[in-house]
CSV table of C-alpha atoms in Angstrom, one decimal:
chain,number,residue,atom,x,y,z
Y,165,UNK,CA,-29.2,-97.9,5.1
Y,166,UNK,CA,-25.7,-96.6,4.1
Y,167,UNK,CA,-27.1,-95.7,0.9
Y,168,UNK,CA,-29.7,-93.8,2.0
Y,169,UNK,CA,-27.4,-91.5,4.3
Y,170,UNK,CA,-25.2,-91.2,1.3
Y,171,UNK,CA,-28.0,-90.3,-0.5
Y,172,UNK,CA,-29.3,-87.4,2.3
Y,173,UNK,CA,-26.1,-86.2,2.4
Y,174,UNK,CA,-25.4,-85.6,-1.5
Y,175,UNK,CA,-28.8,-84.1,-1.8
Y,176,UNK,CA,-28.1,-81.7,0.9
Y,177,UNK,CA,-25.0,-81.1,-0.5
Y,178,UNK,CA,-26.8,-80.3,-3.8
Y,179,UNK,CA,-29.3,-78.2,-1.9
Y,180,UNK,CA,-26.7,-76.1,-0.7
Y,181,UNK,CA,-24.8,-75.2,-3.6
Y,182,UNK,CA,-28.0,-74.3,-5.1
Y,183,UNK,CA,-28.3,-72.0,-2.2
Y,184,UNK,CA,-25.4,-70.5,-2.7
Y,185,UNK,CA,-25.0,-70.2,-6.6
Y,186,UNK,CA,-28.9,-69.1,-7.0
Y,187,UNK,CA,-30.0,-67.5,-4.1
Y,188,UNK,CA,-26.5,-66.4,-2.4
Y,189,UNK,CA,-24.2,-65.3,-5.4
Y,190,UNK,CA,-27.7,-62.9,-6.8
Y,191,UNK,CA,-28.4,-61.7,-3.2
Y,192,UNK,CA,-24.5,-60.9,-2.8
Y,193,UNK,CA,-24.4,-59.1,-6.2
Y,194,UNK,CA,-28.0,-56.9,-5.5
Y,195,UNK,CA,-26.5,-55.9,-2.3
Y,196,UNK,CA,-23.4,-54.9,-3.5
Y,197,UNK,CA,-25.2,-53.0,-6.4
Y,198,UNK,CA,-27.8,-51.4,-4.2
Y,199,UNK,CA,-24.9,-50.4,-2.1
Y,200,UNK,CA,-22.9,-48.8,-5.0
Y,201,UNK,CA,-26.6,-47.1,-5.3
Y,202,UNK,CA,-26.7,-45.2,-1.7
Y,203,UNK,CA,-23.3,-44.1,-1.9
Y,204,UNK,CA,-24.5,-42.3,-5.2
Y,205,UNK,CA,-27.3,-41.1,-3.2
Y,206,UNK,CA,-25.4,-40.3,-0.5
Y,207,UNK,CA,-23.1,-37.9,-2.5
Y,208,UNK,CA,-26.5,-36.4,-4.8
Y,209,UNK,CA,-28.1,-35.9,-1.1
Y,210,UNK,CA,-24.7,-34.5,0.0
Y,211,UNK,CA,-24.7,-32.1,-3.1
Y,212,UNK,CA,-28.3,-31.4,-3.0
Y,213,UNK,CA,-28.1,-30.3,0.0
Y,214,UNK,CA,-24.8,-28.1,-0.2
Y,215,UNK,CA,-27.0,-26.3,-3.5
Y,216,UNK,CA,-29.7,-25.9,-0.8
Y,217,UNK,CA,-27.4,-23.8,1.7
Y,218,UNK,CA,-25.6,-22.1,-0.5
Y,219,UNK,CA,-28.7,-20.9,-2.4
Y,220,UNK,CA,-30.4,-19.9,1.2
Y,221,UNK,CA,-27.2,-18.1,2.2
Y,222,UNK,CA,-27.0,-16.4,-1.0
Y,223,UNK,CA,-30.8,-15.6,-1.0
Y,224,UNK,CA,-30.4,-15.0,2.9
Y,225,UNK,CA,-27.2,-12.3,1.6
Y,226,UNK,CA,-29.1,-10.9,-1.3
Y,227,UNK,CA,-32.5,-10.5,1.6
Y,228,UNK,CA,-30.4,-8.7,4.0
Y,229,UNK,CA,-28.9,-5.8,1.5
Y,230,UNK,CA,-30.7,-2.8,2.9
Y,231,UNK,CA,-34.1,-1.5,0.8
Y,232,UNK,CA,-32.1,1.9,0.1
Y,233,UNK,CA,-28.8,0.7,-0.4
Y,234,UNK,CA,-31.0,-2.0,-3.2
Y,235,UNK,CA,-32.8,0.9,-4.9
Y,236,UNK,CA,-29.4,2.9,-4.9
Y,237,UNK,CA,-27.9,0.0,-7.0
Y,238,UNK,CA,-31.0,0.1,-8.8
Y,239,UNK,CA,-30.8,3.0,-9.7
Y,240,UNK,CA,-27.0,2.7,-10.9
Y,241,UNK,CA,-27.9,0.4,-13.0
Y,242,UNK,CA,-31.5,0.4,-14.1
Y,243,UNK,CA,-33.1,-1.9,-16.5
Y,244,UNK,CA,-34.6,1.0,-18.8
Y,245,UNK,CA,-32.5,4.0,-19.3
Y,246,UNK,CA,-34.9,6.3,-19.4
Y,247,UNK,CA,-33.6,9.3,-21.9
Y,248,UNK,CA,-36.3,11.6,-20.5
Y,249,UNK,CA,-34.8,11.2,-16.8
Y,250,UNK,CA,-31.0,11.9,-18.4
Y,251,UNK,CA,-31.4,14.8,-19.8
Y,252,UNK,CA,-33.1,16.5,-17.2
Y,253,UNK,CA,-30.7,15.4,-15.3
Y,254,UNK,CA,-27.6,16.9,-17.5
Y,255,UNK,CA,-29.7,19.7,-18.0
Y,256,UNK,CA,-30.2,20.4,-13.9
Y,257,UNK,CA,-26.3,20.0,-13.7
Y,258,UNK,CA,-26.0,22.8,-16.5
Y,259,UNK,CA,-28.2,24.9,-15.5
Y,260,UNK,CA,-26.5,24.4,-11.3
Y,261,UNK,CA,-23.4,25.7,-12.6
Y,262,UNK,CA,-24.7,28.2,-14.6
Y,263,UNK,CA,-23.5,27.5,-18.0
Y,264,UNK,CA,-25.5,28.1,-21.5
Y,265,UNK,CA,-26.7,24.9,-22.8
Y,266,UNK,CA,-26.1,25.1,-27.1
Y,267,UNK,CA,-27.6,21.7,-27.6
Y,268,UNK,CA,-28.8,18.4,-25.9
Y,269,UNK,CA,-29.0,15.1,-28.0
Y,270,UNK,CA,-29.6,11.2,-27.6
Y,271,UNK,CA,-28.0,8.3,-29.3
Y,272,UNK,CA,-29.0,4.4,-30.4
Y,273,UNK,CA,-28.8,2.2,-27.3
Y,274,UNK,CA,-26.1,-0.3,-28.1
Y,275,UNK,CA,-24.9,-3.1,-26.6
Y,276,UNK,CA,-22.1,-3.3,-24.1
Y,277,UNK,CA,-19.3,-5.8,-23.0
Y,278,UNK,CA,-19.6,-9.5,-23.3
Y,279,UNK,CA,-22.7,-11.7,-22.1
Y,280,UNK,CA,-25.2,-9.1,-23.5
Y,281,UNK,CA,-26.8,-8.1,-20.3
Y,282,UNK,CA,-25.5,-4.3,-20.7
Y,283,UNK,CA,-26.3,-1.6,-22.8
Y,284,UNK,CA,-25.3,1.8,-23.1
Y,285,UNK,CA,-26.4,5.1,-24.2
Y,286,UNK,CA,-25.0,8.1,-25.8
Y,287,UNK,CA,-26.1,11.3,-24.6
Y,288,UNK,CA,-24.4,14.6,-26.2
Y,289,UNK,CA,-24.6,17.9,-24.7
Y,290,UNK,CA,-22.6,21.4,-26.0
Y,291,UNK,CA,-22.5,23.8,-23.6
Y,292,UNK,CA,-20.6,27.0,-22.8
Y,293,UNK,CA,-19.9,28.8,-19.4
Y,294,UNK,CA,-16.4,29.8,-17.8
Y,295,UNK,CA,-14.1,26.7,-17.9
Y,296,UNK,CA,-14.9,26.5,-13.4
Y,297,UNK,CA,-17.8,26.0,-14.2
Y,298,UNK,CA,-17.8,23.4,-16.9
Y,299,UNK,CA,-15.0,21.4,-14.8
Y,300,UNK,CA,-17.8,21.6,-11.9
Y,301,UNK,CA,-20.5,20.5,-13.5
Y,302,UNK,CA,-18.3,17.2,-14.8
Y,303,UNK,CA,-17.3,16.7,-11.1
Y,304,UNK,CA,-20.9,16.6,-10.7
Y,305,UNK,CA,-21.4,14.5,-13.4
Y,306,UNK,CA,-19.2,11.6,-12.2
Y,307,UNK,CA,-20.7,11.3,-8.9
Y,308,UNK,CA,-23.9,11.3,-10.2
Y,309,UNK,CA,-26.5,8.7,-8.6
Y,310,UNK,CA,-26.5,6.6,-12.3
Y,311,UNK,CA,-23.1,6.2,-14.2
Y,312,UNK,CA,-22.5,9.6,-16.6
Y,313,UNK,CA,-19.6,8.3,-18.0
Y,314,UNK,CA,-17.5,10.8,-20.4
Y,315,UNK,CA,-16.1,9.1,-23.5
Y,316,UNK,CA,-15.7,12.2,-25.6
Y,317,UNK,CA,-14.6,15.5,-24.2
Y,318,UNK,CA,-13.5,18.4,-26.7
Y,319,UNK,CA,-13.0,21.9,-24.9
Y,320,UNK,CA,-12.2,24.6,-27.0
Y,321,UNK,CA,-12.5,28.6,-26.6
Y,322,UNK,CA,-16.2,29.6,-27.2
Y,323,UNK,CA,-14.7,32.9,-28.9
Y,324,UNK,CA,-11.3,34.4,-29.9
Y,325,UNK,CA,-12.4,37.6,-27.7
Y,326,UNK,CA,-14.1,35.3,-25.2
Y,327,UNK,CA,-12.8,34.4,-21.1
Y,328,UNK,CA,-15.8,31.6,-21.9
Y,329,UNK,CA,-15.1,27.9,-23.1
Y,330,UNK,CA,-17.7,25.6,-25.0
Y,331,UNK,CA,-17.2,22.0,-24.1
Y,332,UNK,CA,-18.7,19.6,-26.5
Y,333,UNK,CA,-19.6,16.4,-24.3
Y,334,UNK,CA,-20.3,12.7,-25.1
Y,335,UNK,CA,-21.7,10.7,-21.9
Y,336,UNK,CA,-22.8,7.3,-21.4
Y,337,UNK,CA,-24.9,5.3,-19.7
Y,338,UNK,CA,-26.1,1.9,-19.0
Y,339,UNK,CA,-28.9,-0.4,-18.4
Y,340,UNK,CA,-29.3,-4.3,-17.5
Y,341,UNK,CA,-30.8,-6.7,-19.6
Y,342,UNK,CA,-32.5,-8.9,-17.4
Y,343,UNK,CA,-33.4,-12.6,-18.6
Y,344,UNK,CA,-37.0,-11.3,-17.8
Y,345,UNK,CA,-36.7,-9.0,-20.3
K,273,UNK,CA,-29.1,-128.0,52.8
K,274,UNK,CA,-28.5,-128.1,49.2
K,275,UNK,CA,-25.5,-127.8,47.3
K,276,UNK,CA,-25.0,-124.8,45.8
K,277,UNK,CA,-22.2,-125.8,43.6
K,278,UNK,CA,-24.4,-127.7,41.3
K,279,UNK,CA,-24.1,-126.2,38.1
K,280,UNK,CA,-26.9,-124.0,36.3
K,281,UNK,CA,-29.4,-125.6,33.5
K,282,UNK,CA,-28.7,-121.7,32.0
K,283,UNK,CA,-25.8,-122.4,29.9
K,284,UNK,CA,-23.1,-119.5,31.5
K,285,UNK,CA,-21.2,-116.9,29.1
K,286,UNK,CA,-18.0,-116.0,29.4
K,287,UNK,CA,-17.1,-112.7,30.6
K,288,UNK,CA,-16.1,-110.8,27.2
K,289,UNK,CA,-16.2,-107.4,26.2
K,290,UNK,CA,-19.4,-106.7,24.7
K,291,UNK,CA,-18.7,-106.5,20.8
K,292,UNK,CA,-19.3,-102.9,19.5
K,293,UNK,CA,-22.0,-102.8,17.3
K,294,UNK,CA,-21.1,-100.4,14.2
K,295,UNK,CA,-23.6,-97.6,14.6
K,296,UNK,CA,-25.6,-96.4,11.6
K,297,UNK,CA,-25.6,-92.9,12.5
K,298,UNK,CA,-22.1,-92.9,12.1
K,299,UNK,CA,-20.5,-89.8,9.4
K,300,UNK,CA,-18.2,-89.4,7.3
K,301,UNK,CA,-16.1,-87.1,5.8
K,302,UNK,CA,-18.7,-86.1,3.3
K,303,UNK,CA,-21.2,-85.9,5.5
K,304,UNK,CA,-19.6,-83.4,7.6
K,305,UNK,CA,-19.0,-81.4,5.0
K,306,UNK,CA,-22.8,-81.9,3.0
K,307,UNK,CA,-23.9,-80.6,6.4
K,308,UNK,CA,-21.5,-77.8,7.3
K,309,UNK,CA,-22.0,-76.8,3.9
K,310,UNK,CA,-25.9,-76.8,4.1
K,311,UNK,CA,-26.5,-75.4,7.2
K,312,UNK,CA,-23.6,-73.1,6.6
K,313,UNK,CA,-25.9,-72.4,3.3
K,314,UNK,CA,-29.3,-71.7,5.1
K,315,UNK,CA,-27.8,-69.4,7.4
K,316,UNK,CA,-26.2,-67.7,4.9
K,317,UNK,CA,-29.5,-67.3,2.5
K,318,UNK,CA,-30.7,-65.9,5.8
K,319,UNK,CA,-28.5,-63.4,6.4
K,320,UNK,CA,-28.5,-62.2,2.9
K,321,UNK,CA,-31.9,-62.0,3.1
K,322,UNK,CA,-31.6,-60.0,6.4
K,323,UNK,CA,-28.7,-57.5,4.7
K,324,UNK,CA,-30.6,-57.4,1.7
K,325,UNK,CA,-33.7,-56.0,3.3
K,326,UNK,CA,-31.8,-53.8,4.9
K,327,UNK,CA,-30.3,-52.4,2.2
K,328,UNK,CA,-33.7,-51.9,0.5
K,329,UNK,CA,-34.6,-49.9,3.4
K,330,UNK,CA,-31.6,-47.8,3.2
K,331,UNK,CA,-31.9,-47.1,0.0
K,332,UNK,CA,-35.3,-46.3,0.1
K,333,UNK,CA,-34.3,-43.7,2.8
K,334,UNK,CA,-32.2,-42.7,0.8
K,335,UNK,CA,-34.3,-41.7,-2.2
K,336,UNK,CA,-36.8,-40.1,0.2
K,337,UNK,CA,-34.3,-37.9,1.7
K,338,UNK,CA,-33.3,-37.0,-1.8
K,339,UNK,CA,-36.5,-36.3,-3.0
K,340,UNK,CA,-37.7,-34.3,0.4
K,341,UNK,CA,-34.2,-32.1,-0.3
K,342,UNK,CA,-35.0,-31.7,-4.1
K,343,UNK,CA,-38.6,-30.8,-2.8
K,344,UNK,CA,-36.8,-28.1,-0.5
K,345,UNK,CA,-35.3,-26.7,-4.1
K,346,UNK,CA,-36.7,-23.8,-5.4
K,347,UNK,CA,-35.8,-23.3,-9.2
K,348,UNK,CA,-37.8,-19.6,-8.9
K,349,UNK,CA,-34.9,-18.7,-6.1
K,350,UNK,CA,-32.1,-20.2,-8.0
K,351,UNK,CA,-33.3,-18.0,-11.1
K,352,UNK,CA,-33.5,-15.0,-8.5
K,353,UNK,CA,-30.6,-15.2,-7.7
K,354,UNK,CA,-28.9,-16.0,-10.4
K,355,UNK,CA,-30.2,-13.1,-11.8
K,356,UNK,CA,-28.8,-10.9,-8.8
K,357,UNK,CA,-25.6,-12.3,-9.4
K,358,UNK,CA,-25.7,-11.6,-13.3
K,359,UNK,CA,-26.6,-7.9,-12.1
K,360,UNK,CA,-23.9,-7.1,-9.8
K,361,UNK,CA,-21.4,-8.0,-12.1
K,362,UNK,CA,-22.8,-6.0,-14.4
K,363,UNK,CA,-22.6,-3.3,-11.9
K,364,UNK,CA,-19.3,-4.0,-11.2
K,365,UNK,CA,-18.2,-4.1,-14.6
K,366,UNK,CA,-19.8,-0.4,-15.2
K,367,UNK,CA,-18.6,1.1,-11.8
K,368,UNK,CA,-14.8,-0.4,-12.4
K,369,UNK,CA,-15.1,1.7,-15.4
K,370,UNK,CA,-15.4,5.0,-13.9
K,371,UNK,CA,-12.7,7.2,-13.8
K,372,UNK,CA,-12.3,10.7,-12.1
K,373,UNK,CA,-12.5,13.0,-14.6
K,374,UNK,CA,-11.7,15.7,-11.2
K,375,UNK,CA,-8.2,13.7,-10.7
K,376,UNK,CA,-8.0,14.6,-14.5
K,377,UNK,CA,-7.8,18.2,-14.8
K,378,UNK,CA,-6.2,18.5,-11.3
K,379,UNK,CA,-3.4,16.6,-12.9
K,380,UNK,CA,-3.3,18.8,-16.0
K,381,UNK,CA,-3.9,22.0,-13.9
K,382,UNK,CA,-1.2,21.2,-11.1
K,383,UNK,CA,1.2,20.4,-14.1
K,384,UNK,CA,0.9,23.4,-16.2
K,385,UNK,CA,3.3,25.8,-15.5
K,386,UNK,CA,3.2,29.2,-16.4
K,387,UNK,CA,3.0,30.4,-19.7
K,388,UNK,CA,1.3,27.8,-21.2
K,389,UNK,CA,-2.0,28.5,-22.8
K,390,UNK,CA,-4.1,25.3,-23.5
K,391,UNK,CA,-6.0,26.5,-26.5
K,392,UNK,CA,-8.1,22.8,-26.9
K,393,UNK,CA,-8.7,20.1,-25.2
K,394,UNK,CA,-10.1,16.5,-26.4
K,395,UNK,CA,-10.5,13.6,-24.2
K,396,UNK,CA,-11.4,10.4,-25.9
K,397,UNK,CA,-12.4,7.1,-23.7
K,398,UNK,CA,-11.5,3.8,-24.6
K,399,UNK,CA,-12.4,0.8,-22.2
K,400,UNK,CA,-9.3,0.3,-19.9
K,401,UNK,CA,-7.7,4.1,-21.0
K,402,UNK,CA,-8.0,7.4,-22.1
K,403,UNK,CA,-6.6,10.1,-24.5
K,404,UNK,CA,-6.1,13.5,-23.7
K,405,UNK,CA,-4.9,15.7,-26.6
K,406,UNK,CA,-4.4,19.3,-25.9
K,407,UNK,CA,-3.4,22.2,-28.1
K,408,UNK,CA,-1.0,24.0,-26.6
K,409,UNK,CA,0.7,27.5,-27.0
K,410,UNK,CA,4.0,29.0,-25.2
K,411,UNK,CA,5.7,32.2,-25.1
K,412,UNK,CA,9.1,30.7,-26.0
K,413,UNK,CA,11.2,27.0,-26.6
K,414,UNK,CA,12.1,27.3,-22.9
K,415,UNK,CA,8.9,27.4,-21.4
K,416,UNK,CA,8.2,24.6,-24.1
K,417,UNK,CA,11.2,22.5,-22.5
K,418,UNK,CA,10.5,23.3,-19.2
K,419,UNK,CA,6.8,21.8,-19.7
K,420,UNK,CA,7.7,18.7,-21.4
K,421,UNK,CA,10.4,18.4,-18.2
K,422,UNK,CA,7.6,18.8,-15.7
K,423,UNK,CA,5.2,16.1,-17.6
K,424,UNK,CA,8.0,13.5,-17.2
K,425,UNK,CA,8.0,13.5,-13.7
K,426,UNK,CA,4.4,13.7,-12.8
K,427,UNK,CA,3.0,10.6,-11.9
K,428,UNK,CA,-0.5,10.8,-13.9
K,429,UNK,CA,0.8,12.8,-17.2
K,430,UNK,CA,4.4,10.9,-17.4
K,431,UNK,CA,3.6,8.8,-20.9
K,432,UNK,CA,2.9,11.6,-23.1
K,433,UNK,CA,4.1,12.4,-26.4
K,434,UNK,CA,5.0,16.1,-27.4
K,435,UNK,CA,4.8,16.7,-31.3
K,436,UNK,CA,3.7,19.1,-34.2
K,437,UNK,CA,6.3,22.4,-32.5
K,438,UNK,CA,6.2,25.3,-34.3
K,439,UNK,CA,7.3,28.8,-34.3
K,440,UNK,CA,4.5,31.5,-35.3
K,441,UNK,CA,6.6,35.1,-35.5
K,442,UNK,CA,5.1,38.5,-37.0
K,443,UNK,CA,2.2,36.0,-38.8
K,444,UNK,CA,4.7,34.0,-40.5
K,445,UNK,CA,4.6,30.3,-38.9
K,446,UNK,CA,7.9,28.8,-39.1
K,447,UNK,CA,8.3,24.8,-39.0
K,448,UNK,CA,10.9,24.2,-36.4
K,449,UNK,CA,12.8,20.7,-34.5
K,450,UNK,CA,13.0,20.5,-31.3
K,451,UNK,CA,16.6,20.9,-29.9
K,452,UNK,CA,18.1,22.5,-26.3
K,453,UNK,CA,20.0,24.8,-28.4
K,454,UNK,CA,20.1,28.3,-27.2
K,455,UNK,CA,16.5,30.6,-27.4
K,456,UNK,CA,16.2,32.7,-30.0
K,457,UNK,CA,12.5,33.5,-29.6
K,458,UNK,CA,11.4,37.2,-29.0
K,459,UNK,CA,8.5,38.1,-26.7
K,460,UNK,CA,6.0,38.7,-29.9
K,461,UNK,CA,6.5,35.0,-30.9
K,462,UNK,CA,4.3,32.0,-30.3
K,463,UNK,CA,5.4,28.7,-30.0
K,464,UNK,CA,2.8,26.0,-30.6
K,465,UNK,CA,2.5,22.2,-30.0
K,466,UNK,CA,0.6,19.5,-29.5
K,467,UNK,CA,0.3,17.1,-26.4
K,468,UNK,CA,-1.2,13.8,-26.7
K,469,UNK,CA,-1.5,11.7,-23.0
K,470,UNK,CA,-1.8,8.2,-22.6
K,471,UNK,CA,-3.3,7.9,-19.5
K,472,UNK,CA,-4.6,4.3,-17.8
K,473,UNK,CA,-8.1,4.3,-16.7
K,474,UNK,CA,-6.6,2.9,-13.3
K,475,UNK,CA,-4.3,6.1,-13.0
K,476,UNK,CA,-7.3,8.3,-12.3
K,477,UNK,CA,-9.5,6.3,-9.4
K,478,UNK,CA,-13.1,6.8,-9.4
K,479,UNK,CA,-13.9,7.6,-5.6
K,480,UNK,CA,-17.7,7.3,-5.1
K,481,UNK,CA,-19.5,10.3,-3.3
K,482,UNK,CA,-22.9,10.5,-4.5
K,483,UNK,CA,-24.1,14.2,-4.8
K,484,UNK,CA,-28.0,14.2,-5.7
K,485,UNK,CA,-28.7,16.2,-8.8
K,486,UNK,CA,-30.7,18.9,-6.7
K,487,UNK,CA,-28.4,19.5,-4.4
K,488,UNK,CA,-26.9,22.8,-2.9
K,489,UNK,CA,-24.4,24.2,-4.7
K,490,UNK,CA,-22.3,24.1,-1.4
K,491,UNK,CA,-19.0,26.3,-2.6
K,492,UNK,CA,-19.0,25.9,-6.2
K,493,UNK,CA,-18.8,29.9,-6.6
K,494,UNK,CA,-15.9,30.1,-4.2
K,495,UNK,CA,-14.1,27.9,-6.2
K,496,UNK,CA,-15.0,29.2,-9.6
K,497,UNK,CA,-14.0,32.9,-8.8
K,498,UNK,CA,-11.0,31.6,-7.0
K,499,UNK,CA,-10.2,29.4,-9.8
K,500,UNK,CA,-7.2,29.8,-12.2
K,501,UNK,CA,-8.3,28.7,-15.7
K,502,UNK,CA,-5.3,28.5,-18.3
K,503,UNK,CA,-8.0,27.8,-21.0
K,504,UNK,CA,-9.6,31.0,-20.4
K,505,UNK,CA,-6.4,32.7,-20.4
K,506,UNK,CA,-6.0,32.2,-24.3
């Protein structure tokens, strides 16, 4: 009888260290690893969702610039220069102040800066006109609606007899290069 | 009446302590611990079980909140506005680079003083500067001096360098050095030199003020008859 409780008692014994080494240890261990596994999600959820309201703000921010004040930048900086638009542009300023227009020309578009998503074009005009009127017309220039900017400037006396100066201008301007492109 | 005394045929026991039979359900040491350590076992398995289901759950939560948020995302968007991003610093980049050519020849104008005949004028733009080279001519050294003096303390033109000075008297130019010796040029003479500014691009802030191409010519004529041109003037 003795030996049979002994018995019991061993077995259980047995039973439950085989409880504990193959059912108990694993368990322990998958819980501890699927743990470690929502704390990673916890933080990629956390993330996730950070990229989500940062790129709603951001598209929420970009949404709420005005239509005008978006076409204005457009504008500024469009994705085509178009040379057709410049020059009759230059040539409206010219022609505003007055001034004889010698010559009108385009350059090469080129690129601009680093990243590659700029590049600019040359556009050269010579004209001639009292030297008011040439320094009004580059007033003009600068604040026009698109960048004009001046990169060469020579002013010189159109004649030795003459009140009139011919300026020889250089200006630039710029487009985007979009990844659409 | 009978005698009770007379003994019993039932043989009497003696009042003793009634021996303790050993029980069999009696445990030892070991057998507390087989079943502390088996129950102690079961209930563990049991709540592992419990945790570990949990767990699952969790994490399955978890990996259907993450996939609802990465649902949410909207690569399209992102691109956009990416893209908007790209462009405005673009735009910035080209708008930080205007300058005021205006602020320019206001600086040159309110610096000339009189005398001095600007006989050419080059502007060349780098990205972060600009060079101004003029051609000048003067009357006399003085008026020379006195120019050079007045560039050195005006806050756009200050770093400038003055160079190539020389004397042209009855058509015969003469090479000269620049010294603050005593004037010895007549009224017929023509002192030439060069000027050569090296000005900042930040020196000469771009303030915008749209004007639309068509626009009115507002009082453009004013200013050009009330203008003083020292270009014109050679």
């Amino acid at each position: 009888m003795k030996n049979a409780s002994v018995l019991v008692q061993t077995a259980l014994l047995l039973i439950a260290v085989s409880l504990l080494f193959f059912y108990v240890w694993p368990a322990f261990s998958a819980i501890s690893a699927e743990q470690d596994k929502i704390s990673e999600y916890d933080e990629a959820i956390s993330q996730a969702a950070e990229v989500n309201n940062l790129l709603n703000s951001l598209k929420n921010e970009i949404e709420s610039i005005p239509n005008t004040d978006r076409n204005a930048l457009q504008t500024y900086l469009p994705e085509t220069i178009d040379p057709i638009t410049v020059q009759r542009d230059i040539k409206a300023y010219v022609d505003r102040h007055s001034l004889q227009l010698t010559s009108m020309g385009q350059g090469e578009l080129s690129s601009f800066g680093t990243g590659g998503y700029l590049q600019q074009q040359e556009f050269s005009v010579i004209v001639t006109g009292e030297y008011q009127a040439v320094k009004n017309m580059l007033r003009d220039t600068e604040r026009n609606p698109y960048p004009l900017h001046i990169v060469d400037l020579i002013m010189a006396p159109a004649s030795a007899a003459s009140s009139e100066v011919q300026a020889d201008i250089t200006f630039i301007t710029y487009q985007f290069i979009s990844d659409n492109q | 009446m009978a005698n009770n005394s007379r003994p019993s045929f039932i043989p009497r026991r003696t009042p003793t302590a009634p021996k303790k039979q050993p029980s069999s359900r009696s445990i030892g040491l070991f057998g507390y611990l087989s079943y502390i350590l088996f129950f102690g076992s079961i209930l563990l398995s049991l709540g592992m079980f419990i945790v570990s289901q949990q767990v699952q759950n969790t994490l399955q939560e978890k990996q259907t909140e993450l996939a609802t948020i990465k649902d949410q995302f909207q690569q399209s968007e992102m691109d956009r506005v990416q893209e908007y991003e790209r462009f405005l610093e673009q735009l910035t980049a080209v708008f930080s680079r205007s300058i005021s050519i205006e602020r320019l020849f206001a600086a040159v104008e309110d610096s000339v003083v009189e005398k001095i005949f600007f006989t050419e004028m080059t502007l060349e733009r780098a990205i972060e500067s600009l060079a101004l080279s003029a051609s000048v001519q003067s009357n006399s050294f003085d008026t020379a001096l006195f120019q050079r003096n007045v560039y050195t303390e005006f806050p756009v033109l200050e770093t400038f360098t003055l160079e190539e000075v020389a004397l042209q008297s009855a058509g015969q130019p003469t090479a000269t050095t620049q010294s603050d010796e005593e004037d010895t040029t007549t009224e017929n003479d023509v002192v030439t030199f060069s000027l050569t500014f090296d000005l900042a691009a930040s020196s000469l802030p771009f303030s915008p003020q749209v004007v639309p191409v068509d626009a009115d010519l507002e009082d453009d004529n004013n200013e050009t008859a009330a203008a003083t041109t020292n270009t014109n003037d050679t």
